[in-house]
Amino acid sequence: MNIIRTNVALMHEIDKISEVAGYLWEKGWAERNGGNISVNVTECITNEIKSLPSLVPAIPLPLQFDYLRGNYFYVTGTGKRMRYVAKAPFEHGSIIRINDEGNAYGIVAENPVMPTSELPSHLSMHNYMREIGKGIQVVLHTHPTDLIALSHSKKFLEEGAMARILWSMIPESRIVVPRGIGIIPYEIPGTLELAAATIRQLDKHDVVLWEKHGVLCVGDDIVETFDAIDTLSKSAQIYLTARQAGFDPQGMTDEQLDALVPVFNLPV
Ligand code: 13P
Ligand code: ZN
């Protein structure tokens, strides 16, 4: 009996990952191996799975993750394509276990697929959110064309400007992403500098934009992290569609935006 495939709770999480991986490809946000996903699945792990030996010798982590000791994650593989993660999640991703010291990991199932190059950023985000008492389960990174396009304009990189313009395109944008979007100045993908800059934004935001690269969203449910990015992408499309039609979109007024706060009980 396959102790992974018969684990209903775990396979429910894996099915949602496959579903979202398919959306990322369909949206055109996942060229080649663009984007990556990590989901903390520790709660679904049975004693039987805990007894599985690692398929590879322990792989050191570049940082110590004290709050992730002994945790299990499903992580997409480095170089793997979202369109194939959607169809065969265990051939294009794997379940890893962080060791008891929080400084290395093993791969426990089902194949020795090496995790994403963005693992330092993902684990930094999971670790930091635990540290501040807001455990999250999911980090989703993807390459939405419209939001990346806006990050090529200085106007959108100023503190608060991106959120203000995107919120003002459609009410749902502020309602679905009330904590706005943090901006991370360009860094080389996969680096510890990028990971450190990313977690600095998490006190204020659930969604961050890596300049000229992509978006990350943290949350409890992978479908909701996808929805948050999708909603911001819709706003970016409205903005860009208006500009292509030759006019500056008016945007909702500050009064119209503020009026949403009490009605939808939004954080300010
Ligand atoms: P990986 O294939 O290593 O996950 O890298 C994709 C990516 O988007 C890097 O930022
Ligand atoms: Zn990327």
Tab-separated table of C-alpha atoms and ligand atoms in Angstrom:
chain	number	residue	atom	x	y	z
A	1	MET	CA	0.000	0.000	0.000
A	2	ASN	CA	1.313	3.408	-0.922
A	3	ILE	CA	1.325	5.377	2.337
A	4	ILE	CA	1.438	8.665	0.448
A	5	ARG	CA	-1.345	8.084	-2.104
A	6	THR	CA	-3.721	6.617	0.484
A	7	ASN	CA	-3.289	9.609	2.829
A	8	VAL	CA	-6.529	11.472	2.130
A	9	ALA	CA	-5.565	14.723	3.881
A	10	LEU	CA	-2.167	14.884	2.175
A	11	MET	CA	-3.558	14.043	-1.267
A	12	HIS	CA	-6.219	16.742	-0.824
A	13	GLU	CA	-3.387	19.286	-0.446
A	14	ILE	CA	-1.492	17.797	-3.395
A	15	ASP	CA	-4.643	17.947	-5.567
A	16	LYS	CA	-5.030	21.665	-4.788
A	17	ILE	CA	-1.357	22.241	-5.703
A	18	SER	CA	-1.930	20.451	-9.041
A	19	GLU	CA	-5.063	22.515	-9.658
A	20	VAL	CA	-3.225	25.806	-9.065
A	21	ALA	CA	-0.140	24.716	-11.050
A	22	GLY	CA	-2.501	24.207	-14.000
A	23	TYR	CA	-3.970	27.701	-13.546
A	24	LEU	CA	-0.475	29.242	-13.483
A	25	TRP	CA	0.298	27.647	-16.835
A	26	GLU	CA	-3.088	28.555	-18.351
A	27	LYS	CA	-2.664	32.155	-17.194
A	28	GLY	CA	0.653	32.394	-19.034
A	29	TRP	CA	2.460	33.101	-15.774
A	30	ALA	CA	4.674	29.998	-15.917
A	31	GLU	CA	6.982	30.075	-18.925
A	32	ARG	CA	9.315	27.050	-18.948
A	33	ASN	CA	10.158	26.476	-15.239
A	34	GLY	CA	8.949	29.908	-14.089
A	35	GLY	CA	7.534	30.018	-10.564
A	36	ASN	CA	7.536	27.618	-7.633
A	37	ILE	CA	5.339	26.416	-4.776
A	38	SER	CA	5.928	25.248	-1.198
A	39	VAL	CA	3.198	23.965	1.101
A	40	ASN	CA	3.701	22.978	4.740
A	41	VAL	CA	2.055	19.534	4.951
A	42	THR	CA	3.307	18.600	8.438
A	43	GLU	CA	-0.236	18.243	9.789
A	44	CYS	CA	-0.979	15.498	7.240
A	45	ILE	CA	2.115	13.454	8.035
A	46	THR	CA	1.437	10.086	9.700
A	47	ASN	CA	3.859	8.106	11.871
A	48	GLU	CA	4.281	5.718	8.934
A	49	ILE	CA	5.494	8.569	6.703
A	50	LYS	CA	7.701	9.824	9.538
A	51	SER	CA	9.485	6.484	9.498
A	52	LEU	CA	10.422	6.797	5.804
A	53	PRO	CA	14.160	7.182	5.268
A	54	SER	CA	15.394	10.076	3.130
A	55	LEU	CA	15.977	9.175	-0.528
A	56	VAL	CA	19.128	11.336	-0.544
A	57	PRO	CA	21.890	12.167	1.958
A	58	ALA	CA	21.021	15.238	4.106
A	59	ILE	CA	21.279	18.464	2.097
A	60	PRO	CA	22.536	21.452	4.130
A	61	LEU	CA	20.430	24.626	4.178
A	62	PRO	CA	22.165	28.005	3.851
A	63	LEU	CA	20.388	29.314	6.978
A	64	GLN	CA	19.119	27.840	10.221
A	65	PHE	CA	15.307	27.614	10.325
A	66	ASP	CA	14.511	27.199	14.004
A	67	TYR	CA	10.765	27.389	13.585
A	68	LEU	CA	10.651	24.681	10.898
A	69	ARG	CA	12.477	21.904	12.783
A	70	GLY	CA	10.974	18.540	11.806
A	71	ASN	CA	8.458	20.132	9.404
A	72	TYR	CA	7.439	18.568	6.103
A	73	PHE	CA	6.859	20.520	2.868
A	74	TYR	CA	5.690	19.670	-0.606
A	75	VAL	CA	8.018	21.717	-2.841
A	76	THR	CA	8.087	22.000	-6.632
A	77	GLY	CA	11.348	20.886	-8.222
A	78	THR	CA	14.000	23.185	-9.583
A	79	GLY	CA	13.819	23.442	-13.362
A	80	LYS	CA	10.402	21.757	-13.397
A	81	ARG	CA	7.495	23.040	-15.454
A	82	MET	CA	4.170	24.021	-13.831
A	83	ARG	CA	2.250	22.431	-16.672
A	84	TYR	CA	3.763	19.085	-15.688
A	85	VAL	CA	3.442	19.700	-11.916
A	86	ALA	CA	-0.286	19.948	-12.675
A	87	LYS	CA	-0.316	16.440	-14.147
A	88	ALA	CA	2.316	14.610	-12.099
A	89	PRO	CA	3.120	16.475	-8.868
A	90	PHE	CA	5.437	13.781	-7.511
A	91	GLU	CA	7.535	13.621	-10.662
A	92	HIS	CA	8.037	17.399	-10.714
A	93	GLY	CA	8.180	18.059	-6.984
A	94	SER	CA	8.810	16.204	-3.748
A	95	ILE	CA	8.104	16.078	-0.025
A	96	ILE	CA	11.045	17.249	2.034
A	97	ARG	CA	11.655	17.021	5.780
A	98	ILE	CA	13.611	19.682	7.647
A	99	ASN	CA	15.900	17.984	10.179
A	100	ASP	CA	15.572	18.388	13.946
A	101	GLU	CA	18.327	21.031	13.966
A	102	GLY	CA	16.582	23.128	11.274
A	103	ASN	CA	19.750	23.323	9.196
A	104	ALA	CA	19.393	20.560	6.564
A	105	TYR	CA	16.702	18.567	4.798
A	106	GLY	CA	16.024	15.183	3.299
A	107	ILE	CA	13.655	14.139	0.510
A	108	VAL	CA	11.145	11.564	1.766
A	109	ALA	CA	8.700	11.069	-1.119
A	110	GLU	CA	8.100	9.986	-3.774
A	111	ASN	CA	11.116	10.683	-5.989
A	112	PRO	CA	14.423	12.446	-5.311
A	113	VAL	CA	13.346	15.641	-7.123
A	114	MET	CA	15.586	18.542	-6.032
A	115	PRO	CA	13.571	21.485	-4.625
A	116	THR	CA	13.241	24.892	-6.243
A	117	SER	CA	16.225	27.243	-6.282
A	118	GLU	CA	13.993	29.648	-4.345
A	119	LEU	CA	13.887	27.287	-1.339
A	120	PRO	CA	15.854	29.802	0.825
A	121	SER	CA	13.203	32.473	0.159
A	122	HIS	CA	10.298	30.092	0.696
A	123	LEU	CA	11.667	28.638	3.939
A	124	SER	CA	12.623	32.121	5.176
A	125	MET	CA	9.017	33.183	4.694
A	126	HIS	CA	7.561	30.081	6.387
A	127	ASN	CA	10.076	30.435	9.238
A	128	TYR	CA	9.551	34.160	9.755
A	129	MET	CA	5.751	33.878	9.769
A	130	ARG	CA	5.994	31.161	12.445
A	131	GLU	CA	8.405	33.328	14.433
A	132	ILE	CA	5.913	36.189	14.543
A	133	GLY	CA	3.092	33.815	15.460
A	134	LYS	CA	1.242	33.835	12.134
A	135	GLY	CA	1.891	30.336	10.862
A	136	ILE	CA	1.220	30.144	7.131
A	137	GLN	CA	1.017	26.984	5.074
A	138	VAL	CA	1.719	28.229	1.564
A	139	VAL	CA	4.242	30.276	-0.407
A	140	LEU	CA	3.380	30.709	-4.080
A	141	HIS	CA	5.801	32.366	-6.505
A	142	THR	CA	4.830	33.064	-10.102
A	143	HIS	CA	5.615	35.343	-13.067
A	144	PRO	CA	2.432	37.335	-13.953
A	145	THR	CA	3.204	39.258	-17.133
A	146	ASP	CA	1.134	42.367	-16.337
A	147	LEU	CA	2.419	42.889	-12.774
A	148	ILE	CA	6.026	42.337	-13.866
A	149	ALA	CA	5.485	44.863	-16.695
A	150	LEU	CA	4.397	47.499	-14.152
A	151	SER	CA	7.552	46.822	-12.112
A	152	HIS	CA	9.555	48.183	-15.049
A	153	SER	CA	8.151	51.658	-14.343
A	154	LYS	CA	9.731	53.789	-11.572
A	155	LYS	CA	6.308	55.274	-10.874
A	156	PHE	CA	5.051	51.913	-9.579
A	157	LEU	CA	8.091	51.173	-7.440
A	158	GLU	CA	7.622	54.073	-5.039
A	159	GLU	CA	6.392	53.056	-1.564
A	160	GLY	CA	2.646	52.439	-1.700
A	161	ALA	CA	2.196	53.533	-5.328
A	162	MET	CA	1.609	50.070	-6.794
A	163	ALA	CA	-1.053	49.169	-4.214
A	164	ARG	CA	-2.776	52.546	-4.558
A	165	ILE	CA	-3.078	52.308	-8.346
A	166	LEU	CA	-4.050	48.613	-8.409
A	167	TRP	CA	-6.623	49.055	-5.609
A	168	SER	CA	-8.193	51.946	-7.453
A	169	MET	CA	-8.912	49.923	-10.610
A	170	ILE	CA	-11.704	47.766	-9.153
A	171	PRO	CA	-13.156	47.482	-5.608
A	172	GLU	CA	-12.359	43.747	-5.308
A	173	SER	CA	-8.686	44.517	-5.470
A	174	ARG	CA	-8.703	46.272	-2.085
A	175	ILE	CA	-11.228	43.799	-0.665
A	176	VAL	CA	-9.273	40.667	-1.689
A	177	VAL	CA	-5.761	42.075	-1.037
A	178	PRO	CA	-6.339	44.544	1.819
A	179	ARG	CA	-2.684	44.531	2.936
A	180	GLY	CA	-1.498	45.755	-0.448
A	181	ILE	CA	1.679	44.690	-2.194
A	182	GLY	CA	5.281	45.127	-1.033
A	183	ILE	CA	8.004	46.012	-3.515
A	184	ILE	CA	11.393	44.285	-3.392
A	185	PRO	CA	14.120	46.019	-5.446
A	186	TYR	CA	15.770	43.764	-8.028
A	187	GLU	CA	18.003	40.977	-6.648
A	188	ILE	CA	19.490	37.904	-8.308
A	189	PRO	CA	16.948	35.019	-8.189
A	190	GLY	CA	17.530	32.351	-5.565
A	191	THR	CA	19.867	34.440	-3.376
A	192	LEU	CA	19.839	34.939	0.392
A	193	GLU	CA	19.720	38.709	-0.239
A	194	LEU	CA	16.408	38.232	-2.041
A	195	ALA	CA	15.143	36.005	0.790
A	196	ALA	CA	16.116	38.593	3.446
A	197	ALA	CA	14.565	41.506	1.542
A	198	THR	CA	11.380	39.482	1.049
A	199	ILE	CA	10.750	38.700	4.708
A	200	ARG	CA	11.255	42.365	5.628
A	201	GLN	CA	7.999	43.101	3.785
A	202	LEU	CA	5.895	40.408	5.451
A	203	ASP	CA	4.954	42.468	8.498
A	204	LYS	CA	2.955	44.710	6.209
A	205	HIS	CA	2.009	42.584	3.196
A	206	ASP	CA	0.909	39.071	2.183
A	207	VAL	CA	1.875	39.708	-1.447
A	208	VAL	CA	5.250	41.014	-2.599
A	209	LEU	CA	6.562	41.917	-6.035
A	210	TRP	CA	10.130	41.135	-6.961
A	211	GLU	CA	11.101	43.958	-9.327
A	212	LYS	CA	11.463	42.767	-12.945
A	213	HIS	CA	10.954	39.138	-11.841
A	214	GLY	CA	7.650	38.043	-10.292
A	215	VAL	CA	5.250	37.888	-7.376
A	216	LEU	CA	5.093	35.905	-4.122
A	217	CYS	CA	2.064	35.414	-1.953
A	218	VAL	CA	1.859	33.788	1.485
A	219	GLY	CA	-1.295	32.318	3.010
A	220	ASP	CA	-3.089	29.339	4.500
A	221	ASP	CA	-4.648	27.998	1.324
A	222	ILE	CA	-3.006	27.712	-2.075
A	223	VAL	CA	-6.224	28.512	-3.957
A	224	GLU	CA	-6.534	31.770	-2.003
A	225	THR	CA	-2.924	32.761	-2.649
A	226	PHE	CA	-3.615	32.224	-6.351
A	227	ASP	CA	-6.802	34.315	-6.089
A	228	ALA	CA	-4.939	37.216	-4.469
A	229	ILE	CA	-2.374	37.352	-7.283
A	230	ASP	CA	-5.092	36.862	-9.903
A	231	THR	CA	-7.062	39.809	-8.508
A	232	LEU	CA	-4.011	42.092	-8.592
A	233	SER	CA	-3.268	40.886	-12.105
A	234	LYS	CA	-6.828	41.800	-13.142
A	235	SER	CA	-6.254	45.327	-11.828
A	236	ALA	CA	-2.960	45.558	-13.729
A	237	GLN	CA	-4.769	44.455	-16.882
A	238	ILE	CA	-7.433	47.132	-16.457
A	239	TYR	CA	-4.710	49.744	-16.026
A	240	LEU	CA	-2.742	48.561	-19.052
A	241	THR	CA	-5.863	48.139	-21.221
A	242	ALA	CA	-6.846	51.760	-20.553
A	243	ARG	CA	-3.319	52.933	-21.362
A	244	GLN	CA	-3.348	50.917	-24.592
A	245	ALA	CA	-6.658	52.567	-25.508
A	246	GLY	CA	-4.886	55.891	-25.185
A	247	PHE	CA	-6.121	57.275	-21.855
A	248	ASP	CA	-5.090	57.286	-18.200
A	249	PRO	CA	-7.655	55.338	-16.164
A	250	GLN	CA	-9.414	57.623	-13.697
A	251	GLY	CA	-9.212	55.179	-10.808
A	252	MET	CA	-11.511	55.105	-7.799
A	253	THR	CA	-11.158	58.158	-5.555
A	254	ASP	CA	-9.651	57.992	-2.055
A	255	GLU	CA	-13.151	58.464	-0.655
A	256	GLN	CA	-14.470	55.531	-2.682
A	257	LEU	CA	-11.584	53.336	-1.524
A	258	ASP	CA	-11.921	54.384	2.125
A	259	ALA	CA	-15.650	53.683	2.059
A	260	LEU	CA	-14.854	49.973	1.504
A	261	VAL	CA	-12.985	49.701	4.825
A	262	PRO	CA	-15.898	49.656	7.299
A	263	VAL	CA	-18.257	47.802	4.965
A	264	PHE	CA	-15.830	44.908	4.386
A	265	ASN	CA	-14.093	45.206	7.769
A	266	LEU	CA	-10.701	45.729	6.116
A	267	PRO	CA	-7.422	46.348	7.952
A	268	VAL	CA	-5.976	49.853	7.424
B	1	13P	P1	13.084	27.024	-10.079
B	1	13P	O1	12.902	26.215	-11.356
B	1	13P	O2	14.413	26.729	-9.429
B	1	13P	O3	11.913	26.843	-9.148
B	1	13P	O4	13.172	28.556	-10.482
B	1	13P	C1	12.082	29.173	-11.113
B	1	13P	C2	11.954	30.603	-10.740
B	1	13P	O5	10.934	31.197	-10.981
B	1	13P	C3	13.094	31.268	-10.056
B	1	13P	O6	12.685	32.484	-9.504
B	2	ZN	ZN	10.879	33.339	-10.459
